[in-house]
PDB file of C-alpha atoms in Angstrom:
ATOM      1  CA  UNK B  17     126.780 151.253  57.486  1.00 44.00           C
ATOM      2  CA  UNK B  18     126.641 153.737  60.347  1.00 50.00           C
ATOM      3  CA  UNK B  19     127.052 152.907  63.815  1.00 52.00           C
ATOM      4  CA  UNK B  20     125.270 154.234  66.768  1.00 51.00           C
ATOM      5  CA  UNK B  21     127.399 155.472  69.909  1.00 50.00           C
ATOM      6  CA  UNK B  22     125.995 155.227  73.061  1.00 48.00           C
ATOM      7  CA  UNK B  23     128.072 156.991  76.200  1.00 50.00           C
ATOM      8  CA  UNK B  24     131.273 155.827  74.148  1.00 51.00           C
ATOM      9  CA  UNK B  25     129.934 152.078  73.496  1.00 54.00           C
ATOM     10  CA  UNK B  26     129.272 151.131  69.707  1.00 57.00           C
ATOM     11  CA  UNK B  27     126.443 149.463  69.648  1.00 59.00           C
ATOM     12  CA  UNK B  28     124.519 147.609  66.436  1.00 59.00           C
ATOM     13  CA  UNK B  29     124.921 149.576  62.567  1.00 66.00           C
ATOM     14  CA  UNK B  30     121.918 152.071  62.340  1.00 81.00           C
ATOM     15  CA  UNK B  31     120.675 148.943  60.504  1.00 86.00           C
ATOM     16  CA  UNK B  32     120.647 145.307  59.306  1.00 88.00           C
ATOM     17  CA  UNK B  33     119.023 143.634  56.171  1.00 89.00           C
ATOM     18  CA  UNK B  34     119.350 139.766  56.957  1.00 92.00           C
ATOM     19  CA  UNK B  35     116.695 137.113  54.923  1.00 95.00           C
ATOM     20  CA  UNK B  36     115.764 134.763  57.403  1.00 96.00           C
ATOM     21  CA  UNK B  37     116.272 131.515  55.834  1.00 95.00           C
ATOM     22  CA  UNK B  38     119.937 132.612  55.785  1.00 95.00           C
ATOM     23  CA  UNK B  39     119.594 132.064  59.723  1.00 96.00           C
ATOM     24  CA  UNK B  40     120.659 129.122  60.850  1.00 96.00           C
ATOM     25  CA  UNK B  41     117.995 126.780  61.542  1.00 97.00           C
ATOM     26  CA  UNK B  42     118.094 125.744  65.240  1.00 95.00           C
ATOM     27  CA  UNK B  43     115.657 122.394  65.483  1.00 96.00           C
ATOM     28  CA  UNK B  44     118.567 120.114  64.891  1.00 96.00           C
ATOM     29  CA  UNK B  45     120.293 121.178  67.949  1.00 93.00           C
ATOM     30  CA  UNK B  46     117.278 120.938  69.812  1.00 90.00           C
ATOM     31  CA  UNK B  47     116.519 117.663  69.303  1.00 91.00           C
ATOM     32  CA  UNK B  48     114.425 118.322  65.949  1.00 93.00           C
ATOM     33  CA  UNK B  49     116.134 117.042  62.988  1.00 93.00           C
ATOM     34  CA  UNK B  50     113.643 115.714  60.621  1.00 94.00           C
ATOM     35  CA  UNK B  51     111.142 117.053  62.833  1.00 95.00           C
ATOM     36  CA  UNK B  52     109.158 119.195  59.752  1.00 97.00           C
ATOM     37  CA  UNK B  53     110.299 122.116  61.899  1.00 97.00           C
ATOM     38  CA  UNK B  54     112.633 125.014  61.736  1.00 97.00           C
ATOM     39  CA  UNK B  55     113.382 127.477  64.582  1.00 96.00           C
ATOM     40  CA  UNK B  56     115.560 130.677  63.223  1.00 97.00           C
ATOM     41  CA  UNK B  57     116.614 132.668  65.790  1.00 95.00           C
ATOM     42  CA  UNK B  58     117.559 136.106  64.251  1.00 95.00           C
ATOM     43  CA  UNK B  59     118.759 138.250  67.507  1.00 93.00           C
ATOM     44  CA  UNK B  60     122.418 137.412  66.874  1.00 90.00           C
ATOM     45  CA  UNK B  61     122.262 137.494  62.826  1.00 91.00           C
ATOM     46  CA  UNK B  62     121.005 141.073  63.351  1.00 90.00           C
ATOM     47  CA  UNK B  63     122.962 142.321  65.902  1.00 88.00           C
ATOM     48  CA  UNK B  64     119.544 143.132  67.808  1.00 89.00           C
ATOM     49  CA  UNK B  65     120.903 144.207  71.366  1.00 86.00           C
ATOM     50  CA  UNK B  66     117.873 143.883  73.258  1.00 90.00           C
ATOM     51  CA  UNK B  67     114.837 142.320  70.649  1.00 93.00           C
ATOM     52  CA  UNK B  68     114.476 138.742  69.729  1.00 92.00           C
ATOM     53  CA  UNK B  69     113.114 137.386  66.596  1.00 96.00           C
ATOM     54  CA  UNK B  70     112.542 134.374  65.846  1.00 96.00           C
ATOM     55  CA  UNK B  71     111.325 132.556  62.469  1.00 98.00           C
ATOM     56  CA  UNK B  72     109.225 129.164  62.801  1.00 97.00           C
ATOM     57  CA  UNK B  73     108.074 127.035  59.800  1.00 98.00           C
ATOM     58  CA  UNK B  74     105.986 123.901  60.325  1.00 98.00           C
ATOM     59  CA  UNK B  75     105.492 121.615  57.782  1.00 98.00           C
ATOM     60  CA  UNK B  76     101.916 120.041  56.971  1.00 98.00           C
ATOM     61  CA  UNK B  77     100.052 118.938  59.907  1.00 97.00           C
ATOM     62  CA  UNK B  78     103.042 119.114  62.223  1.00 97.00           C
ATOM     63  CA  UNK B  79     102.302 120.389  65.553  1.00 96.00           C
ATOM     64  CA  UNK B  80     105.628 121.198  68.133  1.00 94.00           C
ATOM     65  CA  UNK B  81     106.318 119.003  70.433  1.00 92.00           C
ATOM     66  CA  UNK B  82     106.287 121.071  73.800  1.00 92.00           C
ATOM     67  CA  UNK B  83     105.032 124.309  74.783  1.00 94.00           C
ATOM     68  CA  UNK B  84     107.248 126.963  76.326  1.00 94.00           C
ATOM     69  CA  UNK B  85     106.656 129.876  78.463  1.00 95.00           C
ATOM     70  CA  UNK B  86     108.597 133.130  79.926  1.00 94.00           C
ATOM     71  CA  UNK B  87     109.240 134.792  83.242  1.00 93.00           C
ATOM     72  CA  UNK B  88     109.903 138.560  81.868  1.00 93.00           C
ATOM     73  CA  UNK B  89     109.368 138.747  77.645  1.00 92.00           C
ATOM     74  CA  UNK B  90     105.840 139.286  75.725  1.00 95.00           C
ATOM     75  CA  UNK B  91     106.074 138.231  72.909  1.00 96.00           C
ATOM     76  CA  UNK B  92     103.691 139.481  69.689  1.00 98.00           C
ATOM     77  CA  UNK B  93     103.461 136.011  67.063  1.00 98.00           C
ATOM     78  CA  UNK B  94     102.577 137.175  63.596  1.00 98.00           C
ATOM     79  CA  UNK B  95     101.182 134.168  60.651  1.00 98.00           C
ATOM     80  CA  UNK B  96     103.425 135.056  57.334  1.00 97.00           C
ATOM     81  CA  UNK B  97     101.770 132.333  55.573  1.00 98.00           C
ATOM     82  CA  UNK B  98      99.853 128.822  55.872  1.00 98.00           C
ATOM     83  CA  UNK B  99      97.793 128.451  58.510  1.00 98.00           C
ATOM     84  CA  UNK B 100      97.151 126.634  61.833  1.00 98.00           C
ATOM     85  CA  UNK B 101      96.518 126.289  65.626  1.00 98.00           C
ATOM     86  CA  UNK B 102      97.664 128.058  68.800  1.00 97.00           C
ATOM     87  CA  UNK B 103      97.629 126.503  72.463  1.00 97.00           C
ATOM     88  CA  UNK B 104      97.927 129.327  74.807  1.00 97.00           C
ATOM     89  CA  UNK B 105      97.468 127.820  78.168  1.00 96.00           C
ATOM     90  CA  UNK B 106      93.901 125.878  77.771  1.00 95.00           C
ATOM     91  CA  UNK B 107      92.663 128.066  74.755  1.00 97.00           C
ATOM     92  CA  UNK B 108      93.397 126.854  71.225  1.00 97.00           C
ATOM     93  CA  UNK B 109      93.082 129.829  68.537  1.00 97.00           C
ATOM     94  CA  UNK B 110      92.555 129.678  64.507  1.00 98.00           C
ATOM     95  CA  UNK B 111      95.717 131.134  63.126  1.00 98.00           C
ATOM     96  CA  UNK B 112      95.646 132.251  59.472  1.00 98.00           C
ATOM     97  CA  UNK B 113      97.923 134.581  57.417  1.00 98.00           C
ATOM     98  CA  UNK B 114      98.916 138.404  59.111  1.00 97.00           C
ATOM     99  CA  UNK B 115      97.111 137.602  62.151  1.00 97.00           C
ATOM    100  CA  UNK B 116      99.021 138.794  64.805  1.00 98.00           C
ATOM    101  CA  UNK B 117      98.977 137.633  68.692  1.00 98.00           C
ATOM    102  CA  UNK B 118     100.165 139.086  71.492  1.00 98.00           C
ATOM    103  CA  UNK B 119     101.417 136.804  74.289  1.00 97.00           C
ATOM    104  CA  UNK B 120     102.015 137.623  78.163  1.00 97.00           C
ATOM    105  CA  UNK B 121     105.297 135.748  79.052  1.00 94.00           C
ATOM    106  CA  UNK B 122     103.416 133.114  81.719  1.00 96.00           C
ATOM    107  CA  UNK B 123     101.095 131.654  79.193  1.00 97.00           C
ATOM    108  CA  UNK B 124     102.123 129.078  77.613  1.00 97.00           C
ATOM    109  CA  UNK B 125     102.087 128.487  73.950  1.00 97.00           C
ATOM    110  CA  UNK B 126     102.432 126.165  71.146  1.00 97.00           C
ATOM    111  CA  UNK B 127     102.057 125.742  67.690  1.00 95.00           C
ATOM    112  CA  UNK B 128     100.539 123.350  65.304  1.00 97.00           C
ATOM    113  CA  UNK B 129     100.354 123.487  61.443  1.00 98.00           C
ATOM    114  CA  UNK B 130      97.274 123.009  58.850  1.00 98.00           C
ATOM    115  CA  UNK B 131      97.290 121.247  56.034  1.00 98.00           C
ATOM    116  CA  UNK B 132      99.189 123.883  54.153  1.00 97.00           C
ATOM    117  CA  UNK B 133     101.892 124.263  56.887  1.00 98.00           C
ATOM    118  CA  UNK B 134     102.461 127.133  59.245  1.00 98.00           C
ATOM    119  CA  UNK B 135     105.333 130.270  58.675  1.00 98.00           C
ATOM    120  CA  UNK B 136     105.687 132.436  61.754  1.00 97.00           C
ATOM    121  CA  UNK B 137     107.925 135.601  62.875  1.00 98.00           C
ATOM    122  CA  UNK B 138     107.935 136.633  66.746  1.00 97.00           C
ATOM    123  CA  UNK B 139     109.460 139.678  67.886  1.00 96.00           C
ATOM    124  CA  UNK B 140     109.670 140.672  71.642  1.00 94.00           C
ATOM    125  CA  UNK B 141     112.024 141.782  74.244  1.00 91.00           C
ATOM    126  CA  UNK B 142     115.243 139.462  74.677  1.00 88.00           C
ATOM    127  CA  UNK B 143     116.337 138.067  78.347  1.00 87.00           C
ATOM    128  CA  UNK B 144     118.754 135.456  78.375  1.00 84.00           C
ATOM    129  CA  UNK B 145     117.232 132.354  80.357  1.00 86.00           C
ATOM    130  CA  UNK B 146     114.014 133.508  80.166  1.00 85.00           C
ATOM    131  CA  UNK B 147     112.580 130.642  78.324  1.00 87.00           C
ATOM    132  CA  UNK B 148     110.965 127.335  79.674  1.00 91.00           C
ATOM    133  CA  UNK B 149     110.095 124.100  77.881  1.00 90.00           C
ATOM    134  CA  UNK B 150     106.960 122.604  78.943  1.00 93.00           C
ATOM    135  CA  UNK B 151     106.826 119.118  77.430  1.00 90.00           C
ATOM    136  CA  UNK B 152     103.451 116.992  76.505  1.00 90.00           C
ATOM    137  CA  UNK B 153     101.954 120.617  76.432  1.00 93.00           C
ATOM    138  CA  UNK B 154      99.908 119.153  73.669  1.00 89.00           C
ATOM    139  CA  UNK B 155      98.749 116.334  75.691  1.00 80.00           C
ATOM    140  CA  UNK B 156      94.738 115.591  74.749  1.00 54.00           C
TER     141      UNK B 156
END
């Protein structure tokens, strides 16, 4: 692999392959063992300097528990497969395979899974302690 060189600081390789289920899964840690969920965050696994990416999958019917939000990073949510709902702020949206959402970092947004379950990749811009949890986001 090549590396890139920026004003004598290696940075990344050119490029990395990864799979994403080879990414640790980070819902245990956060409280979500058992859960139905899996959070795979990819940044480090890539050696992304400045993007995150981020893999959820939902089981059936399993909707997060909290909502979370950002100060600085949009974020763009894109359905790989299954289907589901999104709560962005008071608006719920249909979410079915390749759509793709965009998502200013104040609104808040959460996930919940149809009966088929829910697979998800978000890319955006990475700022450490950006993110906020905002729990009973789901509250009805």
């Amino acid at each position: 692999m090549t590396s890139i060189e920026t004003a004598g600081r290696e940075l990344a390789p050119g490029f990395t392959r990864i799979a994403l289920d080879d990414v640790t899964d980070a819902a245990p840690g956060l409280g979500l063992a058992d859960s139905g969920i899996e959070i795979r965050f990819a940044q480090r696994e890539l050696g992304a300097e400045e993007t995150g990416v981020t893999f959820h999958r939902l089981a059936p019917g399993v909707r997060q528990p909290f909502g979370h939000r950002h100060n600085l990073a949009e974020e763009v949510y894109v359905v790989v497969s299954g289907s589901g709902r999104m709560k962005l702020d008071d608006e719920i949206v249909e979410l079915a395979p390749l759509v793709a959402i965009r998502v200013a970092p104040p609104v808040t947004r959460s996930f919940e899974a149809g009966p088929d379950g829910l697979e998800l990749v978000v890319a955006g811009a990475r700022h450490d302690g950006d993110g906020e949890l905002v729990h009973g986001f789901w509250s009805e």
